[in-house]
Tab-separated table of C-alpha atoms and ligand atoms in Angstrom:
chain	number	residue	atom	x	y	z
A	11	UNK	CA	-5.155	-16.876	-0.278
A	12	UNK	CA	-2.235	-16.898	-2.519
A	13	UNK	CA	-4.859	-16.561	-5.716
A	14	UNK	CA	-4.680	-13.057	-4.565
A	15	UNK	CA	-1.012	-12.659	-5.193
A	16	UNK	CA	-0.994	-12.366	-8.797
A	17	UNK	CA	-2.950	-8.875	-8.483
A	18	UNK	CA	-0.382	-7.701	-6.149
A	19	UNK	CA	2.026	-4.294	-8.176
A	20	UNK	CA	5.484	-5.792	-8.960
A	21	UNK	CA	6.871	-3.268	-6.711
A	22	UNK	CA	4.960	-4.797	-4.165
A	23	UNK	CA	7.610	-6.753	-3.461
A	24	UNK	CA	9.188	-6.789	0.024
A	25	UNK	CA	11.905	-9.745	-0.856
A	26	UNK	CA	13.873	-6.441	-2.176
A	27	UNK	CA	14.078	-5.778	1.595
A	28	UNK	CA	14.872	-9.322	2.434
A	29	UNK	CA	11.528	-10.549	3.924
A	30	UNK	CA	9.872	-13.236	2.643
A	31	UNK	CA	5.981	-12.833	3.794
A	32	UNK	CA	5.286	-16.780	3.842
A	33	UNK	CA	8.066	-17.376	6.217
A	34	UNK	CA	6.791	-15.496	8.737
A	35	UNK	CA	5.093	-17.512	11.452
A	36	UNK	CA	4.950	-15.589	15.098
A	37	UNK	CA	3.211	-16.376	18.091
A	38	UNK	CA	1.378	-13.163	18.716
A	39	UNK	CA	-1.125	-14.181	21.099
A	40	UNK	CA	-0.067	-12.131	24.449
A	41	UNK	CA	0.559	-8.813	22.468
A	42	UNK	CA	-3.274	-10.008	20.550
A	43	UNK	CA	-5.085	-9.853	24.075
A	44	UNK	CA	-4.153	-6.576	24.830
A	45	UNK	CA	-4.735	-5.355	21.381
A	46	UNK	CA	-8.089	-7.491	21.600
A	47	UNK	CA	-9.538	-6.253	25.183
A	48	UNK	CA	-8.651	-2.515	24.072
A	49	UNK	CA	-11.012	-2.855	21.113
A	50	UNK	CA	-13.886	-5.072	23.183
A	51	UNK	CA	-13.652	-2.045	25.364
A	52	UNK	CA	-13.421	1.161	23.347
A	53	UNK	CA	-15.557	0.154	20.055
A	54	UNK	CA	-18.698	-2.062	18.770
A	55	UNK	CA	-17.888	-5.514	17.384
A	56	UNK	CA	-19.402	-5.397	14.649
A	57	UNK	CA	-22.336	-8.212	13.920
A	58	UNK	CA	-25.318	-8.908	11.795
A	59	UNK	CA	-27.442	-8.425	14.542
A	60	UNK	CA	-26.498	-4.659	15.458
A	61	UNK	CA	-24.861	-3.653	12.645
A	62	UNK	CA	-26.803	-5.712	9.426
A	63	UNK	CA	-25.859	-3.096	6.663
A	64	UNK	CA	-22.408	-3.313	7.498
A	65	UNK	CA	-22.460	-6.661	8.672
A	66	UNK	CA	-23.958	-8.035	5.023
A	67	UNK	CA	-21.243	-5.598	3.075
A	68	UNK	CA	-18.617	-7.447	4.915
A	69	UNK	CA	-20.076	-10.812	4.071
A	70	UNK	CA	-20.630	-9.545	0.494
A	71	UNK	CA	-16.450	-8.722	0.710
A	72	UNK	CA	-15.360	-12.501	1.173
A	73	UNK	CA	-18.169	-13.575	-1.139
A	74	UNK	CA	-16.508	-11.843	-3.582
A	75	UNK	CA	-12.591	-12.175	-3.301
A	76	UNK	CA	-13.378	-16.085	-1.932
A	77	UNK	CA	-11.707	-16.135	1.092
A	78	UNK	CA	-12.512	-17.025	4.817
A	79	UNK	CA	-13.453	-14.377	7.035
A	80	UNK	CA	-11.450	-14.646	10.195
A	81	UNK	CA	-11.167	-11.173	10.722
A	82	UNK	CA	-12.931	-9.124	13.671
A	83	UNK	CA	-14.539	-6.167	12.753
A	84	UNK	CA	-14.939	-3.065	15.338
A	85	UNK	CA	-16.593	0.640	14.575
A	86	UNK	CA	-14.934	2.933	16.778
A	87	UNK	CA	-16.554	6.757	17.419
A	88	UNK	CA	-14.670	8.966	15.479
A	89	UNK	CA	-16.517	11.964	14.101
A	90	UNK	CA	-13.372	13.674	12.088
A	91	UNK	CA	-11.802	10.979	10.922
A	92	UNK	CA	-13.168	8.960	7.392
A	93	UNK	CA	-11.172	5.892	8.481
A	94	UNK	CA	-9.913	2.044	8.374
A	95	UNK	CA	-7.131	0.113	9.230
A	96	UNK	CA	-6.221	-3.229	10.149
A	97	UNK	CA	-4.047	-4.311	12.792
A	98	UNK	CA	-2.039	-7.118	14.096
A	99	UNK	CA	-1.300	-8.832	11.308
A	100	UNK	CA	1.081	-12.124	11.446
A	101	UNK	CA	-0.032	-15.446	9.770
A	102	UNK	CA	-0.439	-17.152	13.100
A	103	UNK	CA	-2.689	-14.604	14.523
A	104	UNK	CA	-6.611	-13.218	13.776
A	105	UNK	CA	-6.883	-9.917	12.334
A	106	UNK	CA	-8.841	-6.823	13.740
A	107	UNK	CA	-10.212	-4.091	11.121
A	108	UNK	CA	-11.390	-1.160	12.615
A	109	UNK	CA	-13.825	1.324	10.905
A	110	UNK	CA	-14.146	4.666	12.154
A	111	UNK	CA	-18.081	5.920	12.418
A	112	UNK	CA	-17.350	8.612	10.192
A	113	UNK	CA	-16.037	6.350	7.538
A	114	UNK	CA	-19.579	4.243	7.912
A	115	UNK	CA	-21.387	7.731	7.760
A	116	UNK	CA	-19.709	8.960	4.731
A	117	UNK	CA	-19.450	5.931	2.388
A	118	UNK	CA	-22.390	4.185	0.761
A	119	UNK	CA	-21.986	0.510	1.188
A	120	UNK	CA	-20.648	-0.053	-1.921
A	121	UNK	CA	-17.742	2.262	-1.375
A	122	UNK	CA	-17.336	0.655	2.095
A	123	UNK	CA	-16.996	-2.569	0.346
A	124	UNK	CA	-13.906	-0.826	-1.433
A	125	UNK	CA	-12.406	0.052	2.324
A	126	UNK	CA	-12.683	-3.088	3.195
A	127	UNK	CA	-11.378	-5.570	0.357
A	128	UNK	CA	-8.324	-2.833	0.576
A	129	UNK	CA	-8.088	-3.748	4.785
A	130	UNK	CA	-8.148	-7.231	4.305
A	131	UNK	CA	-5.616	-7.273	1.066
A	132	UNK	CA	-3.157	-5.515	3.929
A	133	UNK	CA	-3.639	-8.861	6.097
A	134	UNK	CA	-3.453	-11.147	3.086
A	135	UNK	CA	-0.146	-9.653	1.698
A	136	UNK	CA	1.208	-9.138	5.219
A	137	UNK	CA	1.758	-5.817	4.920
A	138	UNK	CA	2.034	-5.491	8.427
A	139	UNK	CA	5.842	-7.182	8.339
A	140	UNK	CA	6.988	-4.248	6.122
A	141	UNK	CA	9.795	-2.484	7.464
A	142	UNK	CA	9.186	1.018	9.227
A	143	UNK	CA	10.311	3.954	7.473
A	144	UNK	CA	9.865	5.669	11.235
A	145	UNK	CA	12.988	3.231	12.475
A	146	UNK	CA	15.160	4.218	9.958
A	147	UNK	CA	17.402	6.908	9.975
A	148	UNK	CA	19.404	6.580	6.746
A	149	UNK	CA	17.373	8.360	3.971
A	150	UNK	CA	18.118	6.232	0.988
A	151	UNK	CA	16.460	3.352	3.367
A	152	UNK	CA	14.151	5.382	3.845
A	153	UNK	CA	12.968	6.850	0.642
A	154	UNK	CA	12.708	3.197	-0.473
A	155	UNK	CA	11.074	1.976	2.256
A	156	UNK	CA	8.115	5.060	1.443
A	157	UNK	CA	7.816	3.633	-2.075
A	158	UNK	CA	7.782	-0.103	-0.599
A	159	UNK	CA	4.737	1.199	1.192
A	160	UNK	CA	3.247	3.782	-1.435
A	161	UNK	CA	2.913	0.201	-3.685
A	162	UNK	CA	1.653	-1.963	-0.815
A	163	UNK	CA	-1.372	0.787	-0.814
A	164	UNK	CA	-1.458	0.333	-4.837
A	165	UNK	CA	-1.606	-3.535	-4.334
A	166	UNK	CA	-4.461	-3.576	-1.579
A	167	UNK	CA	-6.642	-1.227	-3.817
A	168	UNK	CA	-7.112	-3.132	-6.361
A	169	UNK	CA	-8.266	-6.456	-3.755
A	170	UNK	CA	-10.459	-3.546	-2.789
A	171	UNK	CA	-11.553	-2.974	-6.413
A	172	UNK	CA	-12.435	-6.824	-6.699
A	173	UNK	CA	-14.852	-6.558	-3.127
A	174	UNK	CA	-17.150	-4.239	-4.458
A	175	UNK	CA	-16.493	-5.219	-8.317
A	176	UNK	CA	-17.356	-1.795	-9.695
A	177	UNK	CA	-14.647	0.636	-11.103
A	178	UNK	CA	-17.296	3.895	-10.039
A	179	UNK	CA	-17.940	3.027	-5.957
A	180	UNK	CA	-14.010	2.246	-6.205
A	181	UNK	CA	-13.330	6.039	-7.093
A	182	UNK	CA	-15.688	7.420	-5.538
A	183	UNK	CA	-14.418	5.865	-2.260
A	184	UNK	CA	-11.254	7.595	-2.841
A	185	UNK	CA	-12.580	10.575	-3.673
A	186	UNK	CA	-14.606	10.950	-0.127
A	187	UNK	CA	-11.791	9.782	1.624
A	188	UNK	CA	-9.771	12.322	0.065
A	189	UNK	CA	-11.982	15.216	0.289
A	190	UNK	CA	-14.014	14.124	3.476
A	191	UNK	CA	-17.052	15.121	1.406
A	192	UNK	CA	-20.446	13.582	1.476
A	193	UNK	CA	-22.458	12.504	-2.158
A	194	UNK	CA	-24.641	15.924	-1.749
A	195	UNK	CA	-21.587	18.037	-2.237
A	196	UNK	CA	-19.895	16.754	-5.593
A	197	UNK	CA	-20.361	15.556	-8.891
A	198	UNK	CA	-18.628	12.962	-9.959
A	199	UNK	CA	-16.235	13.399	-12.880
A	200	UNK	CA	-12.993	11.342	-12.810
A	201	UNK	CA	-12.005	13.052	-15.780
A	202	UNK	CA	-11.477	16.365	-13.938
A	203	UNK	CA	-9.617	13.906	-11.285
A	204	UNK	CA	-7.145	13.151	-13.987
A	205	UNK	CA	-6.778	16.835	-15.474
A	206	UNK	CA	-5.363	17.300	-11.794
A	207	UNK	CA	-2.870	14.450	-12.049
A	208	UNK	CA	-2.033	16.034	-15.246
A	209	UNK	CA	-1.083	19.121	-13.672
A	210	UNK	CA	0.795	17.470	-10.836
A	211	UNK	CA	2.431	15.916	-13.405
A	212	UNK	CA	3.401	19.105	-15.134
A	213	UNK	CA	5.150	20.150	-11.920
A	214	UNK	CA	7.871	17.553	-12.670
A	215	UNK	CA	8.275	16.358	-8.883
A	216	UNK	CA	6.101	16.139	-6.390
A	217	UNK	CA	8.248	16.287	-2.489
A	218	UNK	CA	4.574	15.470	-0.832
A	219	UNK	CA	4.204	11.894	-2.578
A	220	UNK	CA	8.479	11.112	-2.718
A	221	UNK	CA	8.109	11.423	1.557
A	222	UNK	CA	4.334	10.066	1.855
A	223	UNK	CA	3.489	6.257	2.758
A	224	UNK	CA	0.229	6.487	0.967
A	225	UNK	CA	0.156	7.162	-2.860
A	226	UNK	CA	-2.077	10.316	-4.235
A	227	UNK	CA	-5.836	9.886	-4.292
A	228	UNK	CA	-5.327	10.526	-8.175
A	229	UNK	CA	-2.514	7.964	-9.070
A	230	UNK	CA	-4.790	6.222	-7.062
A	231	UNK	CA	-7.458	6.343	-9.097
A	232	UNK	CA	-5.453	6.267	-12.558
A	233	UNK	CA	-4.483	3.037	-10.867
A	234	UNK	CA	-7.588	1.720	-10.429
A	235	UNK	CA	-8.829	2.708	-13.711
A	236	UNK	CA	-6.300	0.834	-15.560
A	237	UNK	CA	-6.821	-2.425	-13.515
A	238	UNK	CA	-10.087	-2.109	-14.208
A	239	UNK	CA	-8.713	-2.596	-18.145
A	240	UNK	CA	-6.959	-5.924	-17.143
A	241	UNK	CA	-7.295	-9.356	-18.506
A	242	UNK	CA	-6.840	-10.015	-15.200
A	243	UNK	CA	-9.240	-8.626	-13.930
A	244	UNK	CA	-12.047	-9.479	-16.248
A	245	UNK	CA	-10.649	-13.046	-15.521
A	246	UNK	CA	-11.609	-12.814	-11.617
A	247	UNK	CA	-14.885	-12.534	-12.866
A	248	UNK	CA	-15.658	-14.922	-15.673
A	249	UNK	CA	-16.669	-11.071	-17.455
A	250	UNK	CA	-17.374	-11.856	-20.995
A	251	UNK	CA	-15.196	-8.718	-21.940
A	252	UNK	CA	-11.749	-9.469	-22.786
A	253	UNK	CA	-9.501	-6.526	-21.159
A	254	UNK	CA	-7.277	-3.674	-23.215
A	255	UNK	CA	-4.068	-4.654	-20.591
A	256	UNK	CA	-2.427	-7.487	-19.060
A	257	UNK	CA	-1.676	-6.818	-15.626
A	258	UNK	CA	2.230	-6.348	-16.447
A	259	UNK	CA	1.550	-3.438	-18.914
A	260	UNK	CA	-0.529	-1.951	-16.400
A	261	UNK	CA	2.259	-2.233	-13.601
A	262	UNK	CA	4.563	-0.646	-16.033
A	263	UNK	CA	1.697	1.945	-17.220
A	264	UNK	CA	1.903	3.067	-13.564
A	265	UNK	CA	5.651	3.075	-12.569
A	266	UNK	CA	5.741	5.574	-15.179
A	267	UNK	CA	3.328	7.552	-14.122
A	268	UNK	CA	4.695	7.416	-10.422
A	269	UNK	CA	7.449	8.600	-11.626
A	270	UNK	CA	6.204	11.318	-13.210
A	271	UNK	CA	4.677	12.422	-10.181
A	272	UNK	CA	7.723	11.773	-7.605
A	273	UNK	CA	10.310	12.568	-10.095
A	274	UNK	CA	13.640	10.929	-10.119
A	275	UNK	CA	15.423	11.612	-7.085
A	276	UNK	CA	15.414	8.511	-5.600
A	277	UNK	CA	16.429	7.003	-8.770
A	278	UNK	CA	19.395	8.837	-8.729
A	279	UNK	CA	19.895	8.255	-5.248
A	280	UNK	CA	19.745	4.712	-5.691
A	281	UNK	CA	22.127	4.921	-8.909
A	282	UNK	CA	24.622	7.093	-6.965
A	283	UNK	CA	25.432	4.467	-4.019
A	284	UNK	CA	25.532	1.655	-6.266
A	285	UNK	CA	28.260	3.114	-8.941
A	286	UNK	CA	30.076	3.881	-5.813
A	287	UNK	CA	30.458	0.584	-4.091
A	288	UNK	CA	31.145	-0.559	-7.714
A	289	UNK	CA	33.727	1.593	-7.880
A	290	UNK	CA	35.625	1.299	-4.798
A	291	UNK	CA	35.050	-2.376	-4.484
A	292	UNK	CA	36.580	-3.032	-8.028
A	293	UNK	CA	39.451	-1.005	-7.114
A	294	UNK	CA	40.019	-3.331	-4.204
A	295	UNK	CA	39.960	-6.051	-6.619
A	296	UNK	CA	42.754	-4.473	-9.473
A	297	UNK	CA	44.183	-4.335	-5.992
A	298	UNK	CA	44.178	-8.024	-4.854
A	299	UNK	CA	48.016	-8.236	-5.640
A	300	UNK	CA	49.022	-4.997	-4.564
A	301	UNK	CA	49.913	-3.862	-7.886
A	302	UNK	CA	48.056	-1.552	-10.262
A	303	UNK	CA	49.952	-1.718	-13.581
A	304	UNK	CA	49.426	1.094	-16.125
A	305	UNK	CA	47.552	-1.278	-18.088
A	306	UNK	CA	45.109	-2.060	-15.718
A	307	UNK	CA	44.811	1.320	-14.790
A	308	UNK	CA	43.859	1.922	-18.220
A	309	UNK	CA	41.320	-1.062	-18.003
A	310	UNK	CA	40.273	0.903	-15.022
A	311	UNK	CA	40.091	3.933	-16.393
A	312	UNK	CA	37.537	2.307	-19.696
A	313	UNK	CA	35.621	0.531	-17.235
A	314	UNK	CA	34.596	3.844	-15.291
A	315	UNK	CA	35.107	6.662	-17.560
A	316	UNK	CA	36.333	10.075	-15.953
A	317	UNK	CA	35.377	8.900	-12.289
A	318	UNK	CA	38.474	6.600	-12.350
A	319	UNK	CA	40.938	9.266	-12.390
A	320	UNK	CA	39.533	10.379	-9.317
A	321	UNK	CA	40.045	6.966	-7.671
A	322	UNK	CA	43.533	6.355	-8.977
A	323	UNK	CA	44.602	10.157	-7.425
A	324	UNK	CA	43.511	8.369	-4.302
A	325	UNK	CA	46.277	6.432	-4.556
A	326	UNK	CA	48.675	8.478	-5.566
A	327	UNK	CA	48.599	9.581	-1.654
A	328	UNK	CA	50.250	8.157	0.999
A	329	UNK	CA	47.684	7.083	3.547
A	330	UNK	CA	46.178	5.542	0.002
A	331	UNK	CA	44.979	2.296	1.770
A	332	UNK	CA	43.548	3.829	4.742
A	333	UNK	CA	41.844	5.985	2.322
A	334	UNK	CA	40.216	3.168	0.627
A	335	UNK	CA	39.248	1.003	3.368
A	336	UNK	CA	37.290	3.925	4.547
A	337	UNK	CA	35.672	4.520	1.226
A	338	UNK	CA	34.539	1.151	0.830
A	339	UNK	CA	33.293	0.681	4.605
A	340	UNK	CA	31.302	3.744	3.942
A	341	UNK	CA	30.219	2.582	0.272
A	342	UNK	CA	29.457	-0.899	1.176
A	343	UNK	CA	27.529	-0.046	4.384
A	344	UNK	CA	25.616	2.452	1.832
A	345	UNK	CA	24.874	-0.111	-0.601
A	346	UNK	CA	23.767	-3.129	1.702
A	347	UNK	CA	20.862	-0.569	2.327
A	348	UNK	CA	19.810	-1.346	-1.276
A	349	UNK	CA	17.123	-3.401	-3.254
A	350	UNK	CA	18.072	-6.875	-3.251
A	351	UNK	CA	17.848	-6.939	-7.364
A	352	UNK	CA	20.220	-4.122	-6.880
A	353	UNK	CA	22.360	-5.648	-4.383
A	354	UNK	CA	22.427	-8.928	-6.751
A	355	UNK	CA	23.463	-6.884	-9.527
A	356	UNK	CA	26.493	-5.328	-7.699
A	357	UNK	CA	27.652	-8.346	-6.909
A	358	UNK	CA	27.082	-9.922	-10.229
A	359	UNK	CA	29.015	-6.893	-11.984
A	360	UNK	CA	31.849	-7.215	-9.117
A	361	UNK	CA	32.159	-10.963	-10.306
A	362	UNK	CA	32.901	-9.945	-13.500
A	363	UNK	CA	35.873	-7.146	-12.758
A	364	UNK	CA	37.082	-10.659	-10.643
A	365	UNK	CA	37.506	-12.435	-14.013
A	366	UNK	CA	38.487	-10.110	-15.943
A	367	UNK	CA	41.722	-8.831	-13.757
A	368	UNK	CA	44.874	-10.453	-13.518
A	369	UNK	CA	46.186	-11.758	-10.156
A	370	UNK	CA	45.609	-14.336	-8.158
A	371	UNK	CA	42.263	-15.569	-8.264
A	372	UNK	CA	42.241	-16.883	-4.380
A	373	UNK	CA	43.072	-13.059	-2.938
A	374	UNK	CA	40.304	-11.798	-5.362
A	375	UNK	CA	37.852	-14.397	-4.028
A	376	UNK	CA	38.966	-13.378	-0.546
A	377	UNK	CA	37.930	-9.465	-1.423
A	378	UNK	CA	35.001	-10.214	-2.612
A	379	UNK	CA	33.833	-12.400	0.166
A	380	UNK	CA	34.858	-9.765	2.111
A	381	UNK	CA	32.920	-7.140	0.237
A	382	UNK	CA	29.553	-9.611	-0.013
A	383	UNK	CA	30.221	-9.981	3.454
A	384	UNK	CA	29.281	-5.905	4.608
A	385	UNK	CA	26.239	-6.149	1.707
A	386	UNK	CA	25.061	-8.753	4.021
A	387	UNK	CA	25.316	-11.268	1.272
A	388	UNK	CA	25.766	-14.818	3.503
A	389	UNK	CA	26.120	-16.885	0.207
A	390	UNK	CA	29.792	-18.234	-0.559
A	391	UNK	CA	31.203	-16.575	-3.726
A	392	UNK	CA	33.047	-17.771	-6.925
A	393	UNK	CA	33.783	-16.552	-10.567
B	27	ZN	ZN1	-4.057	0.975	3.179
């Protein structure tokens, strides 16, 4: 399955939160039995036999995106709710994707096709070992965590894209599932879709999509029209047509647009607690040998610009080194809550102040280790 990964969005990427996806082997099979004899009990298995329509769509699915189907399928009854998901998912155990009836009622098989490439992608990518933005109380964490999971969605569409192979049932999919309306009641004009993105757009941020763990229908659907531009793409396909994109321009086509649509506050965010571990922690450096001459305040002082003044006023106090330890528990403890490329660059930057400040290199080493040490950083450290 790992041909799939190359389609995945670059901000797909849950190593930023320290998993790696192919590590992951769990014996589920206890918790699966429940989970199993709920579904055998509430909802139709879903076969050839009772089901062919749906059954041949699915079949038509791993045709297309060439991989094994050990999945279970279920319809449950559910009459409101245009819906899919797919549950359970560790390597070592076998999926279960549930369709609601209304989803089946609404979408032509085609678009169903779409639902269900997207289900499956979750399983392939192992969405499922994604961290919980519900666990989390810290809001940074949080607001990364949504955007972890706003891309996951971004990533399985487009494995949803290549199950039905057309760019049309792939909108229109979204579409119904974002109005709940049937073919009879719209035409179909994702133009107009994107004149609404525009406008969202206009609006600068957008609160709704910063706090929600699914993406808009419409930078859904700008998504999907740009993969459908891919090399990439085309590729999966043997199409004759080249492709406008590669898949990277795309990705970076999009995180533009995203962040049109979010705006920047978790940018910012982000920014904010990393200058301030930098700053404290290189402070605690200058500090190694309990000196702070005024040249390397002035070093300092180039190094940070007007926030340095601030931090050297700390010290002008007497409870100074209280003061600091607290600021760089707090800062620290902040910024181990951070990307990993983040994290990586923190350290790398902290590295540097090391070799650049006088003092014995041994109590510097010792700081840093100590610093790495509340990032969660296990690795030994040297400059
Ligand atoms: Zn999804």
């Amino acid at each position: 399955m790992d041909f799939l990964d190359k389609y995945k969005y670059h901000k797909d990427d849950p190593r930023e939160f320290g998993i790696e996806p192919k590590d992951f082997k769990k014996d589920s099979s206890e918790l699966d039995n429940n989970h199993l004899s709920n579904l055998l009990t509430n909802s139709i298995r879903v076969s050839k036999e009772i089901l062919p329509k749906v059954g041949s769509a699915i079949e038509t699915v791993f045709e297309r995106i060439k991989i094994e189907n050990n999945f279970n399928f279920f319809v449950t009854a559910d009459n409101n709710q245009a819906n899919a998901s797919c549950s359970l998912m560790s390597s070592a155990s076998r999926p279960d994707i549930v369709l609601t009836s209304r989803l089946i009622e609404l979408l032509s098989l085609e678009e169903l096709q779409f639902v269900i490439g997207h289900e499956v992608a979750h399983y392939v990518y192992q969405h499922a070992l994604y961290p919980n933005h519900n666990n989390v109380d810290d809001r940074n964490l949080k607001l990364n965590i949504l955007n972890l999971s706003r891309a996951a969605e971004i990533s399985a569409d487009r494995i949803g894209f290549l199950a039905c192979n057309s760019l049309e049932d792939s909108l229109r999919a979204n579409f119904k599932l974002a109005s709940g309306l049937s073919d009879k009641h719209f035409n179909f004009k994702p133009s107009t879709y994107l004149d609404q993105l525009r406008d969202l757009e206009d609006l600068g941020k957008s609160s709704t999509e910063l706090w929600s763990t699914h993406p808009s229908f419409l930078i859904r659907m700008q998504s999907l029209i740009w993969f459908s531009m891919t090399k990439e793409y085309h590729e999966f396909f043997d199409n004759k047509k080249k492709g406008t994109y590669s898949l990277s321009e795309v990705d970076e086509k999009l995180d533009k647009k995203i962040k049109k649509v979010t705006g920047d506050e978790l940018e910012v965010s982000n920014k904010n607690i990393y200058e301030k571990a930098l700053i404290w922690g290189s402070l605690d450096i200058y500090l190694s040998d309990k000196k702070f001459s005024k040249i390397e305040q002035d070093e300092f002082a180039s190094r940070f610009g007007e926030k340095a003044n601030k931090a050297i006023s700390l010290l002008k106090m007497s409870s100074a080194r209280d003061m600091l330890d607290k600021k760089i528990d707090i800062s620290f403890n902040e910024a181990s809550k951070l990307l990993k490329t983040e994290k990586d660059k923190l350290v790398e930057e902290l590295k540097t102040v090391g070799k650049e400040t006088g003092g014995d290199k041994m109590k510097k080493l010792k700081i840093l280790g100590k610093l790495l040490n509340i990032l969660g950083i296990k690795k030994p450290v040297s400059f």
